[in-house]
Amino acid sequence: MCELLGMSANVPTDICFSFSGLLERGGNTGPHKDGWGITFYEGKGCRTFKDPEPSCESEIAKLVKAYPIKSVSVISHIRQGNRGRVCLENTHPFTRELWGREITYAHNGQLSNYSDLKPEFYRPVGNTDSELAFCWLLDQIRKKYPKRPSNMASVFRYVAKLANTLRSKGVFNMLLSDGVYVLAYCTNNLHWITRRAPFGKATLIDADMVVDFQKETTPNDVVTVIATRPLTNDEQWQKMSEGEFVLFKMGEKI
């Protein structure tokens, strides 16, 4: 299985600490060596870095880890391939345009009996079940909402209903974002934590790294991190249940 990492914050925040822990799972402390990727939102635009190499060895990953890009919404993924060969086009996250916004998606799990997923407008570039499911999701959203609705939260709630259909076909853990909202949907393994004042210290499980968030933040900061498995061993992470979804905006659960 792959692993997911997401972030939602009320101020532009770097994800270097959490990303450092995730990278180690990509071929060092974990078996997810078939590529990695990360997308940062900056206003209406986004930057995506992807590499089919193991994240623990990737020079691009080292660059991203050392370059503190600040964003309010981030989605990242490390891959353990099960459908589709190891190559750049099969590397998550995947991004498509909808209503003039970049929509970013990453999936952890494996689907079966999905021949009925036949997107009409959005087409996969690679050959993974993950990207096919993303294209199908966007097609369904586009049919229900031909124009961008004023209430975007309703769109993400609709996506969660669609995700129930995908969950019936196998394991479907997902992160989805438009740069403002971040949706987390769980089948079997997804956790989240919201950090706010008073901030404390945290220690990574997969790397020898400790951070004192009080020195890195202001009292008004709110930062939520979502991960397949907890990244720190001295914080209280919330474990999601099967079929549960959580929607975040500016760091807050809504």
mmCIF file of C-alpha atoms in Angstrom:
data_model
loop_
_atom_site.group_PDB
_atom_site.id
_atom_site.type_symbol
_atom_site.label_atom_id
_atom_site.label_comp_id
_atom_site.label_asym_id
_atom_site.label_seq_id
_atom_site.Cartn_x
_atom_site.Cartn_y
_atom_site.Cartn_z
ATOM 1 C CA MET A 1 0.000 0.000 0.000
ATOM 2 C CA CYS A 2 0.992 3.613 -0.512
ATOM 3 C CA GLU A 3 1.029 6.353 2.129
ATOM 4 C CA LEU A 4 -0.618 9.757 2.117
ATOM 5 C CA LEU A 5 0.283 13.116 3.651
ATOM 6 C CA GLY A 6 -1.809 16.260 3.614
ATOM 7 C CA MET A 7 -1.861 19.643 5.296
ATOM 8 C CA SER A 8 -4.425 22.401 5.826
ATOM 9 C CA ALA A 9 -3.384 25.629 7.562
ATOM 10 C CA ASN A 10 -4.777 29.092 8.222
ATOM 11 C CA VAL A 11 -1.487 30.774 7.267
ATOM 12 C CA PRO A 12 1.147 29.749 4.701
ATOM 13 C CA THR A 13 3.139 27.035 6.455
ATOM 14 C CA ASP A 14 5.972 24.756 5.397
ATOM 15 C CA ILE A 15 5.568 21.006 5.729
ATOM 16 C CA CYS A 16 9.278 20.174 5.907
ATOM 17 C CA PHE A 17 9.044 18.429 9.293
ATOM 18 C CA SER A 18 6.240 16.023 8.349
ATOM 19 C CA PHE A 19 7.600 15.573 4.825
ATOM 20 C CA SER A 20 10.974 14.526 6.260
ATOM 21 C CA GLY A 21 9.293 11.702 8.141
ATOM 22 C CA LEU A 22 7.273 10.590 5.126
ATOM 23 C CA LEU A 23 10.342 10.465 2.870
ATOM 24 C CA GLU A 24 12.017 7.908 5.108
ATOM 25 C CA ARG A 25 9.088 5.549 4.600
ATOM 26 C CA GLY A 26 9.764 5.663 0.865
ATOM 27 C CA GLY A 27 12.331 2.869 0.773
ATOM 28 C CA ASN A 28 14.077 3.241 4.133
ATOM 29 C CA THR A 29 11.764 2.663 7.109
ATOM 30 C CA GLY A 30 8.965 1.556 4.779
ATOM 31 C CA PRO A 31 8.540 -0.347 1.483
ATOM 32 C CA HIS A 32 6.984 2.502 -0.518
ATOM 33 C CA LYS A 33 9.860 2.855 -2.980
ATOM 34 C CA ASP A 34 7.980 3.223 -6.284
ATOM 35 C CA GLY A 35 7.913 6.998 -6.491
ATOM 36 C CA TRP A 36 6.693 10.020 -4.583
ATOM 37 C CA GLY A 37 5.108 13.398 -5.207
ATOM 38 C CA ILE A 38 3.932 16.556 -3.496
ATOM 39 C CA THR A 39 1.711 19.485 -4.502
ATOM 40 C CA PHE A 40 1.784 22.908 -2.831
ATOM 41 C CA TYR A 41 -0.945 25.479 -3.440
ATOM 42 C CA GLU A 42 -0.053 29.134 -3.780
ATOM 43 C CA GLY A 43 -3.168 31.209 -4.448
ATOM 44 C CA LYS A 44 -4.934 29.807 -7.515
ATOM 45 C CA GLY A 45 -1.772 28.108 -8.692
ATOM 46 C CA CYS A 46 0.110 25.086 -7.458
ATOM 47 C CA ARG A 47 3.575 23.587 -7.690
ATOM 48 C CA THR A 48 3.985 19.841 -8.082
ATOM 49 C CA PHE A 49 7.199 17.857 -7.662
ATOM 50 C CA LYS A 50 7.176 14.157 -8.623
ATOM 51 C CA ASP A 51 9.797 11.471 -9.071
ATOM 52 C CA PRO A 52 9.423 7.710 -9.767
ATOM 53 C CA GLU A 53 12.586 7.113 -7.704
ATOM 54 C CA PRO A 54 12.385 6.102 -4.009
ATOM 55 C CA SER A 55 11.804 9.220 -1.933
ATOM 56 C CA CYS A 56 14.570 8.324 0.541
ATOM 57 C CA GLU A 57 17.100 8.476 -2.340
ATOM 58 C CA SER A 58 15.568 11.157 -4.563
ATOM 59 C CA GLU A 59 17.620 14.284 -5.179
ATOM 60 C CA ILE A 60 14.390 16.130 -5.988
ATOM 61 C CA ALA A 61 12.988 15.093 -2.606
ATOM 62 C CA LYS A 62 16.106 16.416 -0.892
ATOM 63 C CA LEU A 63 15.582 19.735 -2.670
ATOM 64 C CA VAL A 64 11.948 19.960 -1.564
ATOM 65 C CA LYS A 65 12.842 18.992 2.011
ATOM 66 C CA ALA A 66 15.496 21.703 2.171
ATOM 67 C CA TYR A 67 13.371 24.372 0.461
ATOM 68 C CA PRO A 68 10.638 25.535 2.883
ATOM 69 C CA ILE A 69 7.796 26.222 0.454
ATOM 70 C CA LYS A 70 4.922 27.734 2.418
ATOM 71 C CA SER A 71 1.342 26.861 1.581
ATOM 72 C CA VAL A 72 -2.102 26.608 3.183
ATOM 73 C CA SER A 73 -2.922 23.326 1.393
ATOM 74 C CA VAL A 74 -0.560 20.458 0.588
ATOM 75 C CA ILE A 75 -1.041 16.904 -0.693
ATOM 76 C CA SER A 76 1.774 14.344 -0.841
ATOM 77 C CA HIS A 77 2.107 10.633 -1.600
ATOM 78 C CA ILE A 78 4.681 7.844 -1.562
ATOM 79 C CA ARG A 79 3.930 4.872 -3.777
ATOM 80 C CA GLN A 80 4.118 1.122 -3.432
ATOM 81 C CA GLY A 81 2.923 0.156 -6.888
ATOM 82 C CA ASN A 82 0.309 -2.537 -7.389
ATOM 83 C CA ARG A 83 -1.419 -1.454 -10.619
ATOM 84 C CA GLY A 84 0.538 0.260 -13.369
ATOM 85 C CA ARG A 85 4.280 0.253 -13.870
ATOM 86 C CA VAL A 86 6.698 2.465 -11.972
ATOM 87 C CA CYS A 87 6.961 5.627 -14.071
ATOM 88 C CA LEU A 88 6.350 9.350 -13.841
ATOM 89 C CA GLU A 89 2.829 9.309 -15.300
ATOM 90 C CA ASN A 90 1.721 6.804 -12.656
ATOM 91 C CA THR A 91 3.153 8.844 -9.782
ATOM 92 C CA HIS A 92 0.751 10.695 -7.466
ATOM 93 C CA PRO A 93 -0.551 13.301 -6.795
ATOM 94 C CA PHE A 94 -2.668 13.816 -9.904
ATOM 95 C CA THR A 95 -3.996 17.260 -10.837
ATOM 96 C CA ARG A 96 -6.751 18.388 -13.228
ATOM 97 C CA GLU A 97 -8.536 21.678 -13.887
ATOM 98 C CA LEU A 98 -12.181 22.135 -12.873
ATOM 99 C CA TRP A 99 -14.036 25.507 -13.005
ATOM 100 C CA GLY A 100 -10.723 27.300 -13.405
ATOM 101 C CA ARG A 101 -9.240 25.679 -10.295
ATOM 102 C CA GLU A 102 -6.527 23.063 -9.972
ATOM 103 C CA ILE A 103 -7.903 19.957 -8.229
ATOM 104 C CA THR A 104 -5.287 17.664 -6.654
ATOM 105 C CA TYR A 105 -5.835 14.049 -5.620
ATOM 106 C CA ALA A 106 -3.863 11.164 -4.135
ATOM 107 C CA HIS A 107 -5.058 7.631 -3.361
ATOM 108 C CA ASN A 108 -3.860 4.836 -1.126
ATOM 109 C CA GLY A 109 -5.289 1.370 -1.749
ATOM 110 C CA GLN A 110 -6.246 -0.989 -4.555
ATOM 111 C CA LEU A 111 -9.523 -1.332 -6.463
ATOM 112 C CA SER A 112 -10.990 -4.336 -8.279
ATOM 113 C CA ASN A 113 -13.884 -4.797 -10.713
ATOM 114 C CA TYR A 114 -13.761 -1.179 -11.813
ATOM 115 C CA SER A 115 -14.493 -1.663 -15.516
ATOM 116 C CA ASP A 116 -17.715 0.295 -15.004
ATOM 117 C CA LEU A 117 -15.711 3.436 -14.204
ATOM 118 C CA LYS A 118 -15.802 5.046 -17.635
ATOM 119 C CA PRO A 119 -15.046 8.760 -17.464
ATOM 120 C CA GLU A 120 -16.127 10.732 -20.512
ATOM 121 C CA PHE A 121 -14.436 14.113 -20.177
ATOM 122 C CA TYR A 122 -11.375 13.458 -18.015
ATOM 123 C CA ARG A 123 -9.007 10.756 -19.229
ATOM 124 C CA PRO A 124 -6.130 9.047 -17.395
ATOM 125 C CA VAL A 125 -2.611 9.723 -18.635
ATOM 126 C CA GLY A 126 -1.165 6.646 -16.922
ATOM 127 C CA ASN A 127 -2.664 3.221 -16.292
ATOM 128 C CA THR A 128 -3.380 3.083 -12.552
ATOM 129 C CA ASP A 129 -6.727 2.379 -10.942
ATOM 130 C CA SER A 130 -6.044 5.463 -8.807
ATOM 131 C CA GLU A 131 -5.952 7.934 -11.685
ATOM 132 C CA LEU A 132 -8.951 6.292 -13.352
ATOM 133 C CA ALA A 133 -10.945 6.741 -10.125
ATOM 134 C CA PHE A 134 -9.900 10.402 -9.981
ATOM 135 C CA CYS A 135 -11.060 11.018 -13.543
ATOM 136 C CA TRP A 136 -14.357 9.289 -12.761
ATOM 137 C CA LEU A 137 -14.840 11.436 -9.660
ATOM 138 C CA LEU A 138 -14.245 14.637 -11.612
ATOM 139 C CA ASP A 139 -16.637 13.521 -14.342
ATOM 140 C CA GLN A 140 -19.378 12.959 -11.769
ATOM 141 C CA ILE A 141 -18.734 16.347 -10.154
ATOM 142 C CA ARG A 142 -18.795 18.065 -13.534
ATOM 143 C CA LYS A 143 -22.149 16.438 -14.378
ATOM 144 C CA LYS A 144 -23.766 17.453 -11.091
ATOM 145 C CA TYR A 145 -22.192 20.916 -10.956
ATOM 146 C CA PRO A 146 -21.692 22.264 -14.520
ATOM 147 C CA LYS A 147 -20.747 25.617 -12.976
ATOM 148 C CA ARG A 148 -18.755 26.304 -9.840
ATOM 149 C CA PRO A 149 -21.254 26.426 -6.944
ATOM 150 C CA SER A 150 -21.115 29.134 -4.319
ATOM 151 C CA ASN A 151 -20.976 26.505 -1.567
ATOM 152 C CA MET A 152 -17.863 24.451 -2.249
ATOM 153 C CA ALA A 153 -18.297 22.447 0.949
ATOM 154 C CA SER A 154 -21.342 20.804 -0.661
ATOM 155 C CA VAL A 155 -19.128 19.630 -3.533
ATOM 156 C CA PHE A 156 -16.745 17.892 -1.178
ATOM 157 C CA ARG A 157 -19.630 16.249 0.677
ATOM 158 C CA TYR A 158 -20.814 14.937 -2.695
ATOM 159 C CA VAL A 159 -17.307 13.615 -3.371
ATOM 160 C CA ALA A 160 -17.455 11.713 -0.093
ATOM 161 C CA LYS A 161 -20.677 10.040 -1.256
ATOM 162 C CA LEU A 162 -18.997 9.075 -4.520
ATOM 163 C CA ALA A 163 -16.063 7.729 -2.536
ATOM 164 C CA ASN A 164 -18.431 5.268 -0.879
ATOM 165 C CA THR A 165 -18.978 3.738 -4.327
ATOM 166 C CA LEU A 166 -15.232 3.432 -4.845
ATOM 167 C CA ARG A 167 -14.793 1.921 -1.378
ATOM 168 C CA SER A 168 -17.180 -0.869 -2.419
ATOM 169 C CA LYS A 169 -14.562 -1.838 -5.025
ATOM 170 C CA GLY A 170 -11.661 -2.170 -2.591
ATOM 171 C CA VAL A 171 -9.445 -0.060 -0.383
ATOM 172 C CA PHE A 172 -9.947 3.638 -1.027
ATOM 173 C CA ASN A 173 -8.147 6.120 1.203
ATOM 174 C CA MET A 174 -8.026 9.529 -0.466
ATOM 175 C CA LEU A 175 -6.915 13.139 -0.149
ATOM 176 C CA LEU A 176 -8.499 15.764 -2.429
ATOM 177 C CA SER A 177 -7.982 19.536 -2.492
ATOM 178 C CA ASP A 178 -8.841 22.639 -4.498
ATOM 179 C CA GLY A 179 -6.287 24.716 -2.615
ATOM 180 C CA VAL A 180 -8.827 25.988 -0.077
ATOM 181 C CA TYR A 181 -10.464 22.804 1.197
ATOM 182 C CA VAL A 182 -8.724 19.502 1.936
ATOM 183 C CA LEU A 183 -10.883 16.367 2.031
ATOM 184 C CA ALA A 184 -9.713 13.168 3.723
ATOM 185 C CA TYR A 185 -11.671 9.969 3.074
ATOM 186 C CA CYS A 186 -10.858 6.724 4.869
ATOM 187 C CA THR A 187 -11.407 3.050 4.167
ATOM 188 C CA ASN A 188 -8.965 1.477 6.586
ATOM 189 C CA ASN A 189 -6.032 3.668 7.611
ATOM 190 C CA LEU A 190 -5.914 7.448 7.908
ATOM 191 C CA HIS A 191 -5.054 9.744 10.826
ATOM 192 C CA TRP A 192 -5.050 13.479 11.476
ATOM 193 C CA ILE A 193 -3.910 15.977 14.065
ATOM 194 C CA THR A 194 -4.640 19.685 14.507
ATOM 195 C CA ARG A 195 -1.919 21.769 16.124
ATOM 196 C CA ARG A 196 -2.809 25.091 17.751
ATOM 197 C CA ALA A 197 -1.669 27.157 20.716
ATOM 198 C CA PRO A 198 -0.303 26.279 23.171
ATOM 199 C CA PHE A 199 2.194 24.571 20.867
ATOM 200 C CA GLY A 200 4.675 21.970 22.089
ATOM 201 C CA LYS A 201 7.451 19.742 20.822
ATOM 202 C CA ALA A 202 7.068 16.782 18.489
ATOM 203 C CA THR A 203 9.409 13.916 17.590
ATOM 204 C CA LEU A 204 9.346 12.080 14.269
ATOM 205 C CA ILE A 205 8.965 8.298 14.325
ATOM 206 C CA ASP A 206 10.981 7.690 11.143
ATOM 207 C CA ALA A 207 13.796 10.238 11.476
ATOM 208 C CA ASP A 208 15.950 11.675 14.243
ATOM 209 C CA MET A 209 14.205 15.027 14.279
ATOM 210 C CA VAL A 210 12.477 17.078 16.973
ATOM 211 C CA VAL A 211 10.740 20.405 16.451
ATOM 212 C CA ASP A 212 9.465 22.932 18.983
ATOM 213 C CA PHE A 213 6.390 24.335 17.242
ATOM 214 C CA GLN A 214 6.182 27.192 19.746
ATOM 215 C CA LYS A 215 9.366 28.617 18.204
ATOM 216 C CA GLU A 216 8.099 28.112 14.647
ATOM 217 C CA THR A 217 4.559 29.511 14.945
ATOM 218 C CA THR A 218 2.448 32.397 16.203
ATOM 219 C CA PRO A 219 -0.326 31.991 18.789
ATOM 220 C CA ASN A 220 -2.956 32.346 16.040
ATOM 221 C CA ASP A 221 -1.663 29.549 13.797
ATOM 222 C CA VAL A 222 -3.815 26.474 13.169
ATOM 223 C CA VAL A 223 -2.243 23.600 11.227
ATOM 224 C CA THR A 224 -3.818 20.215 10.513
ATOM 225 C CA VAL A 225 -1.724 17.325 9.210
ATOM 226 C CA ILE A 226 -3.262 14.166 7.726
ATOM 227 C CA ALA A 227 -1.234 10.971 7.312
ATOM 228 C CA THR A 228 -1.778 7.291 6.644
ATOM 229 C CA ARG A 229 0.046 6.483 9.866
ATOM 230 C CA PRO A 230 1.022 8.925 12.643
ATOM 231 C CA LEU A 231 4.325 10.623 11.906
ATOM 232 C CA THR A 232 5.183 11.539 15.508
ATOM 233 C CA ASN A 233 5.332 9.418 18.647
ATOM 234 C CA ASP A 234 4.540 12.040 21.289
ATOM 235 C CA GLU A 235 1.297 13.562 19.981
ATOM 236 C CA GLN A 236 -2.327 12.407 20.022
ATOM 237 C CA TRP A 237 -3.438 11.610 16.460
ATOM 238 C CA GLN A 238 -7.089 11.026 15.555
ATOM 239 C CA LYS A 239 -7.703 7.716 13.771
ATOM 240 C CA MET A 240 -10.475 7.784 11.170
ATOM 241 C CA SER A 241 -12.983 4.949 10.853
ATOM 242 C CA GLU A 242 -14.117 3.061 7.754
ATOM 243 C CA GLY A 243 -16.289 5.218 5.493
ATOM 244 C CA GLU A 244 -15.529 8.384 7.467
ATOM 245 C CA PHE A 245 -14.600 11.637 5.777
ATOM 246 C CA VAL A 246 -13.261 14.838 7.266
ATOM 247 C CA LEU A 247 -13.217 18.203 5.506
ATOM 248 C CA PHE A 248 -10.727 20.895 6.500
ATOM 249 C CA LYS A 249 -10.542 24.562 5.593
ATOM 250 C CA MET A 250 -7.747 26.841 6.736
ATOM 251 C CA GLY A 251 -6.644 24.240 9.272
ATOM 252 C CA GLU A 252 -10.063 23.821 10.886
ATOM 253 C CA LYS A 253 -12.340 20.793 10.647
ATOM 254 C CA ILE A 254 -15.728 21.804 9.233
#
